[in-house]
Amino acid sequence: MILNYKMVNLLFLLCNFTLNNSSNLNVNTVNAVYYKIDRYDSGKKEEKSVDPSYEALKEVELALYFTKEVAVFKQINKISLADDLFSKMANIIAGGERYYNLVTKQKLEHMDTMGEEFNLVHPFEEYTWEITSETKKINGYTCYKAVSHTSEYSKFRKKNISIDPIVWFTPEMPFSFGPAGLDGLPGLVLEGSINGRLYFYATKIEFNIKAENIDFSKPKKGKFITPAEFEDILLRDMN
């Protein structure tokens, strides 16, 4: 069931109420959500246990640091055996460091590949979300399910591919951020998947943390390009 206009407005009102009344949330300080990556159960019990790439993926740890206006999402551990093929694959899946700014409406992903640095400029409103009435508890917070659908042409696969992200966000933490570009909702995303196979899930939430070592500034190093231009560069380097 998709929520109607009145229900969506109710969620936004709940966000504002929560923001003004929560004893934990202070919009002028830095908060953090820590995530890991898992794979949806395919029903094959042996699948996860024999997959080396999955074992490497379980070691990846990520963090979303955020204030009321800006956020950074990044991997906080480069997993061991970095020269191992499966570990490299896991680090690639984790993605580059992401930067979000609600004031300037910028959404960037910093990538370091082939000895070069790039800043991928993503659309600020990357997904058009449909908020459903389905809920579940994550880390003690009531989360709503939201879905989206889009498609894009993949030059690697030489065909259009469907992108069907699914997220669970909580209006109890009214910050429009989430992992891996899954954002733009009236609440923090605590669980989400881009492709329906792998998903990010919150393991711990911290409020009012020390921010001395967290850099919220816009990336300066690297060329600013679109994701499509980055794909062209990867194809060029492969040939």
C-alpha positions as a Markdown table, in Angstrom:
| # | Residue | x | y | z |
|---|---|---|---|---|
| 1 | Met | 0.0 | 0.0 | 0.0 |
| 2 | Ile | 1.4 | 3.4 | -1.0 |
| 3 | Leu | 0.8 | 6.2 | 1.4 |
| 4 | Asn | -1.4 | 9.0 | 0.2 |
| 5 | Tyr | -0.6 | 12.7 | 0.3 |
| 6 | Lys | -2.1 | 13.2 | 3.8 |
| 7 | Met | 0.0 | 10.3 | 5.2 |
| 8 | Val | 3.2 | 11.7 | 3.7 |
| 9 | Asn | 2.4 | 15.1 | 5.3 |
| 10 | Leu | 1.8 | 13.4 | 8.6 |
| 11 | Leu | 5.3 | 11.8 | 8.4 |
| 12 | Phe | 6.8 | 15.2 | 7.8 |
| 13 | Leu | 4.9 | 16.7 | 10.8 |
| 14 | Leu | 6.2 | 13.8 | 12.8 |
| 15 | Cys | 9.7 | 14.6 | 11.7 |
| 16 | Asn | 9.4 | 18.2 | 12.8 |
| 17 | Phe | 7.9 | 17.2 | 16.2 |
| 18 | Thr | 10.7 | 14.6 | 16.7 |
| 19 | Leu | 13.4 | 17.1 | 15.8 |
| 20 | Asn | 12.1 | 19.7 | 18.2 |
| 21 | Asn | 11.4 | 17.3 | 21.1 |
| 22 | Ser | 13.9 | 14.5 | 21.1 |
| 23 | Ser | 16.3 | 14.5 | 24.0 |
| 24 | Asn | 18.9 | 12.5 | 22.0 |
| 25 | Leu | 19.0 | 14.6 | 18.8 |
| 26 | Asn | 20.9 | 17.8 | 18.8 |
| 27 | Val | 20.9 | 19.3 | 15.3 |
| 28 | Asn | 23.9 | 21.4 | 16.0 |
| 29 | Thr | 26.1 | 18.4 | 16.7 |
| 30 | Val | 27.5 | 15.4 | 14.8 |
| 31 | Asn | 25.8 | 12.0 | 14.9 |
| 32 | Ala | 26.8 | 8.7 | 13.4 |
| 33 | Val | 25.2 | 5.5 | 12.0 |
| 34 | Tyr | 27.4 | 2.5 | 11.5 |
| 35 | Tyr | 26.6 | 0.0 | 8.8 |
| 36 | Lys | 27.6 | -3.4 | 7.5 |
| 37 | Ile | 26.7 | -5.2 | 4.2 |
| 38 | Asp | 24.8 | -8.5 | 3.9 |
| 39 | Arg | 23.1 | -10.4 | 1.2 |
| 40 | Tyr | 19.4 | -11.3 | 1.0 |
| 41 | Asp | 18.7 | -15.0 | 1.7 |
| 42 | Ser | 18.2 | -16.8 | -1.6 |
| 43 | Gly | 16.9 | -19.9 | 0.2 |
| 44 | Lys | 20.2 | -21.8 | -0.6 |
| 45 | Lys | 21.8 | -22.4 | 2.8 |
| 46 | Glu | 25.1 | -23.4 | 1.2 |
| 47 | Glu | 25.4 | -20.3 | -0.9 |
| 48 | Lys | 26.8 | -17.9 | 1.6 |
| 49 | Ser | 29.2 | -20.3 | 3.3 |
| 50 | Val | 31.1 | -21.2 | 0.2 |
| 51 | Asp | 31.3 | -17.8 | -1.4 |
| 52 | Pro | 34.7 | -16.1 | -0.7 |
| 53 | Ser | 33.5 | -12.7 | -1.9 |
| 54 | Tyr | 30.7 | -12.9 | 0.6 |
| 55 | Glu | 33.1 | -13.7 | 3.4 |
| 56 | Ala | 35.2 | -10.7 | 2.5 |
| 57 | Leu | 32.1 | -8.5 | 2.2 |
| 58 | Lys | 31.1 | -9.3 | 5.8 |
| 59 | Glu | 34.3 | -7.6 | 7.0 |
| 60 | Val | 33.4 | -4.2 | 5.5 |
| 61 | Glu | 32.4 | -1.6 | 8.0 |
| 62 | Leu | 31.0 | 1.8 | 7.0 |
| 63 | Ala | 29.8 | 4.9 | 8.7 |
| 64 | Leu | 27.4 | 7.8 | 8.0 |
| 65 | Tyr | 28.5 | 10.9 | 9.9 |
| 66 | Phe | 25.9 | 13.7 | 9.7 |
| 67 | Thr | 24.6 | 17.1 | 11.0 |
| 68 | Lys | 21.3 | 18.7 | 10.1 |
| 69 | Glu | 22.8 | 20.0 | 6.8 |
| 70 | Val | 25.7 | 17.8 | 5.7 |
| 71 | Ala | 26.7 | 14.2 | 5.7 |
| 72 | Val | 29.7 | 12.0 | 4.8 |
| 73 | Phe | 29.4 | 8.2 | 4.1 |
| 74 | Lys | 32.5 | 6.2 | 3.9 |
| 75 | Gln | 34.2 | 2.9 | 4.6 |
| 76 | Ile | 36.0 | 3.0 | 8.0 |
| 77 | Asn | 38.1 | -0.1 | 7.6 |
| 78 | Lys | 40.0 | -1.2 | 4.6 |
| 79 | Ile | 39.6 | -4.9 | 5.1 |
| 80 | Ser | 42.6 | -7.2 | 5.6 |
| 81 | Leu | 44.2 | -9.1 | 2.7 |
| 82 | Ala | 43.8 | -6.0 | 0.6 |
| 83 | Asp | 45.7 | -7.7 | -2.2 |
| 84 | Asp | 43.3 | -10.6 | -2.3 |
| 85 | Leu | 40.9 | -10.6 | -5.3 |
| 86 | Phe | 37.8 | -11.1 | -3.2 |
| 87 | Ser | 38.9 | -8.4 | -0.7 |
| 88 | Lys | 39.4 | -6.0 | -3.6 |
| 89 | Met | 35.9 | -6.8 | -4.9 |
| 90 | Ala | 34.4 | -6.2 | -1.4 |
| 91 | Asn | 36.1 | -2.8 | -1.2 |
| 92 | Ile | 34.8 | -1.9 | -4.7 |
| 93 | Ile | 31.2 | -2.9 | -3.6 |
| 94 | Ala | 31.5 | -0.7 | -0.6 |
| 95 | Gly | 32.0 | 2.2 | -3.0 |
| 96 | Gly | 33.8 | 5.5 | -2.7 |
| 97 | Glu | 33.3 | 8.2 | 0.0 |
| 98 | Arg | 30.1 | 10.1 | -0.4 |
| 99 | Tyr | 29.4 | 13.7 | 0.4 |
| 100 | Tyr | 25.9 | 15.2 | 0.8 |
| 101 | Asn | 25.0 | 18.9 | 1.4 |
| 102 | Leu | 21.4 | 19.9 | 1.8 |
| 103 | Val | 22.1 | 23.6 | 1.6 |
| 104 | Thr | 24.1 | 23.6 | -1.7 |
| 105 | Lys | 22.1 | 20.6 | -2.9 |
| 106 | Gln | 25.2 | 18.7 | -3.8 |
| 107 | Lys | 25.7 | 14.9 | -3.9 |
| 108 | Leu | 29.1 | 13.6 | -4.7 |
| 109 | Glu | 31.0 | 10.3 | -4.7 |
| 110 | His | 34.8 | 10.4 | -4.5 |
| 111 | Met | 36.4 | 7.6 | -6.4 |
| 112 | Asp | 40.1 | 6.6 | -6.6 |
| 113 | Thr | 40.8 | 4.3 | -9.5 |
| 114 | Met | 43.6 | 3.5 | -11.9 |
| 115 | Gly | 45.8 | 6.0 | -10.0 |
| 116 | Glu | 43.4 | 8.9 | -10.7 |
| 117 | Glu | 40.8 | 10.6 | -8.4 |
| 118 | Phe | 37.3 | 11.5 | -9.5 |
| 119 | Asn | 34.3 | 13.1 | -8.0 |
| 120 | Leu | 31.1 | 11.7 | -9.4 |
| 121 | Val | 28.3 | 14.3 | -9.4 |
| 122 | His | 25.0 | 12.5 | -8.8 |
| 123 | Pro | 21.6 | 14.1 | -9.2 |
| 124 | Phe | 20.6 | 15.6 | -5.9 |
| 125 | Glu | 17.1 | 14.1 | -6.1 |
| 126 | Glu | 18.4 | 10.8 | -7.4 |
| 127 | Tyr | 15.4 | 8.7 | -6.7 |
| 128 | Thr | 11.6 | 9.3 | -6.7 |
| 129 | Trp | 10.4 | 7.5 | -3.7 |
| 130 | Glu | 7.0 | 5.9 | -2.9 |
| 131 | Ile | 6.5 | 5.6 | 0.8 |
| 132 | Thr | 4.4 | 2.5 | 1.8 |
| 133 | Ser | 2.5 | 1.9 | 5.0 |
| 134 | Glu | 4.6 | -1.2 | 5.8 |
| 135 | Thr | 6.7 | -0.8 | 9.0 |
| 136 | Lys | 9.2 | -2.7 | 11.0 |
| 137 | Lys | 11.5 | -2.1 | 14.0 |
| 138 | Ile | 15.3 | -1.6 | 13.4 |
| 139 | Asn | 17.5 | -0.9 | 16.4 |
| 140 | Gly | 14.4 | 0.1 | 18.3 |
| 141 | Tyr | 13.2 | 2.6 | 15.8 |
| 142 | Thr | 10.0 | 2.3 | 13.8 |
| 143 | Cys | 10.9 | 2.3 | 10.1 |
| 144 | Tyr | 8.8 | 2.8 | 7.0 |
| 145 | Lys | 9.4 | 1.0 | 3.8 |
| 146 | Ala | 10.0 | 3.1 | 0.6 |
| 147 | Val | 10.6 | 1.9 | -2.9 |
| 148 | Ser | 11.6 | 3.5 | -6.2 |
| 149 | His | 12.2 | 2.4 | -9.8 |
| 150 | Thr | 14.3 | 3.7 | -12.6 |
| 151 | Ser | 16.3 | 2.4 | -15.5 |
| 152 | Glu | 19.5 | 3.4 | -17.2 |
| 153 | Tyr | 21.6 | 2.2 | -20.1 |
| 154 | Ser | 24.7 | 0.3 | -19.1 |
| 155 | Lys | 27.6 | 0.6 | -21.6 |
| 156 | Phe | 29.2 | -2.4 | -19.8 |
| 157 | Arg | 26.2 | -4.7 | -20.4 |
| 158 | Lys | 25.1 | -2.9 | -23.6 |
| 159 | Lys | 21.5 | -2.8 | -22.5 |
| 160 | Asn | 19.0 | -1.0 | -20.2 |
| 161 | Ile | 19.1 | -2.2 | -16.6 |
| 162 | Ser | 16.4 | -1.8 | -14.0 |
| 163 | Ile | 17.3 | -0.1 | -10.7 |
| 164 | Asp | 14.8 | -0.9 | -7.9 |
| 165 | Pro | 16.0 | 0.4 | -4.5 |
| 166 | Ile | 14.2 | -0.5 | -1.3 |
| 167 | Val | 14.9 | 1.3 | 1.9 |
| 168 | Trp | 13.6 | 1.4 | 5.5 |
| 169 | Phe | 13.8 | 4.9 | 7.1 |
| 170 | Thr | 12.7 | 6.2 | 10.4 |
| 171 | Pro | 10.9 | 9.6 | 10.9 |
| 172 | Glu | 12.1 | 9.4 | 14.5 |
| 173 | Met | 15.5 | 10.6 | 13.2 |
| 174 | Pro | 14.4 | 13.3 | 10.8 |
| 175 | Phe | 17.6 | 13.6 | 8.7 |
| 176 | Ser | 17.4 | 13.1 | 5.0 |
| 177 | Phe | 20.5 | 10.9 | 4.7 |
| 178 | Gly | 21.3 | 7.3 | 4.1 |
| 179 | Pro | 24.0 | 4.8 | 3.0 |
| 180 | Ala | 25.4 | 4.6 | -0.5 |
| 181 | Gly | 23.2 | 7.4 | -2.0 |
| 182 | Leu | 20.0 | 6.0 | -0.7 |
| 183 | Asp | 18.6 | 9.3 | 0.7 |
| 184 | Gly | 16.0 | 12.0 | 0.1 |
| 185 | Leu | 13.4 | 10.7 | 2.5 |
| 186 | Pro | 11.8 | 12.3 | 5.6 |
| 187 | Gly | 13.9 | 10.3 | 7.9 |
| 188 | Leu | 17.2 | 8.5 | 8.3 |
| 189 | Val | 17.7 | 5.3 | 6.3 |
| 190 | Leu | 18.7 | 2.4 | 8.6 |
| 191 | Glu | 18.5 | -0.3 | 6.0 |
| 192 | Gly | 18.6 | -0.2 | 2.2 |
| 193 | Ser | 19.3 | -2.0 | -1.0 |
| 194 | Ile | 20.0 | -0.7 | -4.5 |
| 195 | Asn | 19.8 | -3.9 | -6.5 |
| 196 | Gly | 17.7 | -6.2 | -4.3 |
| 197 | Arg | 20.6 | -8.6 | -3.6 |
| 198 | Leu | 23.0 | -6.8 | -1.3 |
| 199 | Tyr | 21.8 | -4.5 | 1.4 |
| 200 | Phe | 23.2 | -2.1 | 4.0 |
| 201 | Tyr | 22.0 | -2.4 | 7.6 |
| 202 | Ala | 22.6 | -0.3 | 10.7 |
| 203 | Thr | 24.5 | -1.9 | 13.5 |
| 204 | Lys | 25.0 | 1.0 | 15.9 |
| 205 | Ile | 23.8 | 4.6 | 16.2 |
| 206 | Glu | 25.7 | 7.3 | 18.2 |
| 207 | Phe | 24.6 | 10.8 | 19.0 |
| 208 | Asn | 26.6 | 14.0 | 19.8 |
| 209 | Ile | 30.0 | 12.4 | 18.9 |
| 210 | Lys | 33.3 | 14.2 | 18.8 |
| 211 | Ala | 34.0 | 15.5 | 15.3 |
| 212 | Glu | 37.6 | 16.4 | 15.4 |
| 213 | Asn | 38.6 | 13.7 | 12.8 |
| 214 | Ile | 35.5 | 14.0 | 10.6 |
| 215 | Asp | 36.0 | 16.1 | 7.5 |
| 216 | Phe | 32.7 | 17.5 | 6.2 |
| 217 | Ser | 34.3 | 19.7 | 3.5 |
| 218 | Lys | 33.5 | 19.2 | -0.1 |
| 219 | Pro | 36.1 | 17.1 | -1.9 |
| 220 | Lys | 38.8 | 19.2 | -3.6 |
| 221 | Lys | 41.1 | 16.6 | -5.3 |
| 222 | Gly | 40.0 | 15.0 | -8.5 |
| 223 | Lys | 38.0 | 15.8 | -11.6 |
| 224 | Phe | 34.3 | 16.5 | -11.3 |
| 225 | Ile | 32.4 | 14.2 | -13.7 |
| 226 | Thr | 29.0 | 12.5 | -14.2 |
| 227 | Pro | 28.6 | 8.8 | -13.5 |
| 228 | Ala | 28.2 | 8.3 | -17.3 |
| 229 | Glu | 31.5 | 10.0 | -17.9 |
| 230 | Phe | 33.1 | 7.8 | -15.3 |
| 231 | Glu | 31.8 | 4.7 | -17.0 |
| 232 | Asp | 33.4 | 5.9 | -20.2 |
| 233 | Ile | 36.7 | 6.3 | -18.5 |
| 234 | Leu | 36.5 | 2.8 | -17.1 |
| 235 | Leu | 35.7 | 1.3 | -20.5 |
| 236 | Arg | 38.6 | 3.3 | -22.0 |
| 237 | Asp | 41.0 | 1.9 | -19.4 |
| 238 | Met | 39.8 | -1.7 | -20.0 |
| 239 | Asn | 40.5 | -1.5 | -23.8 |
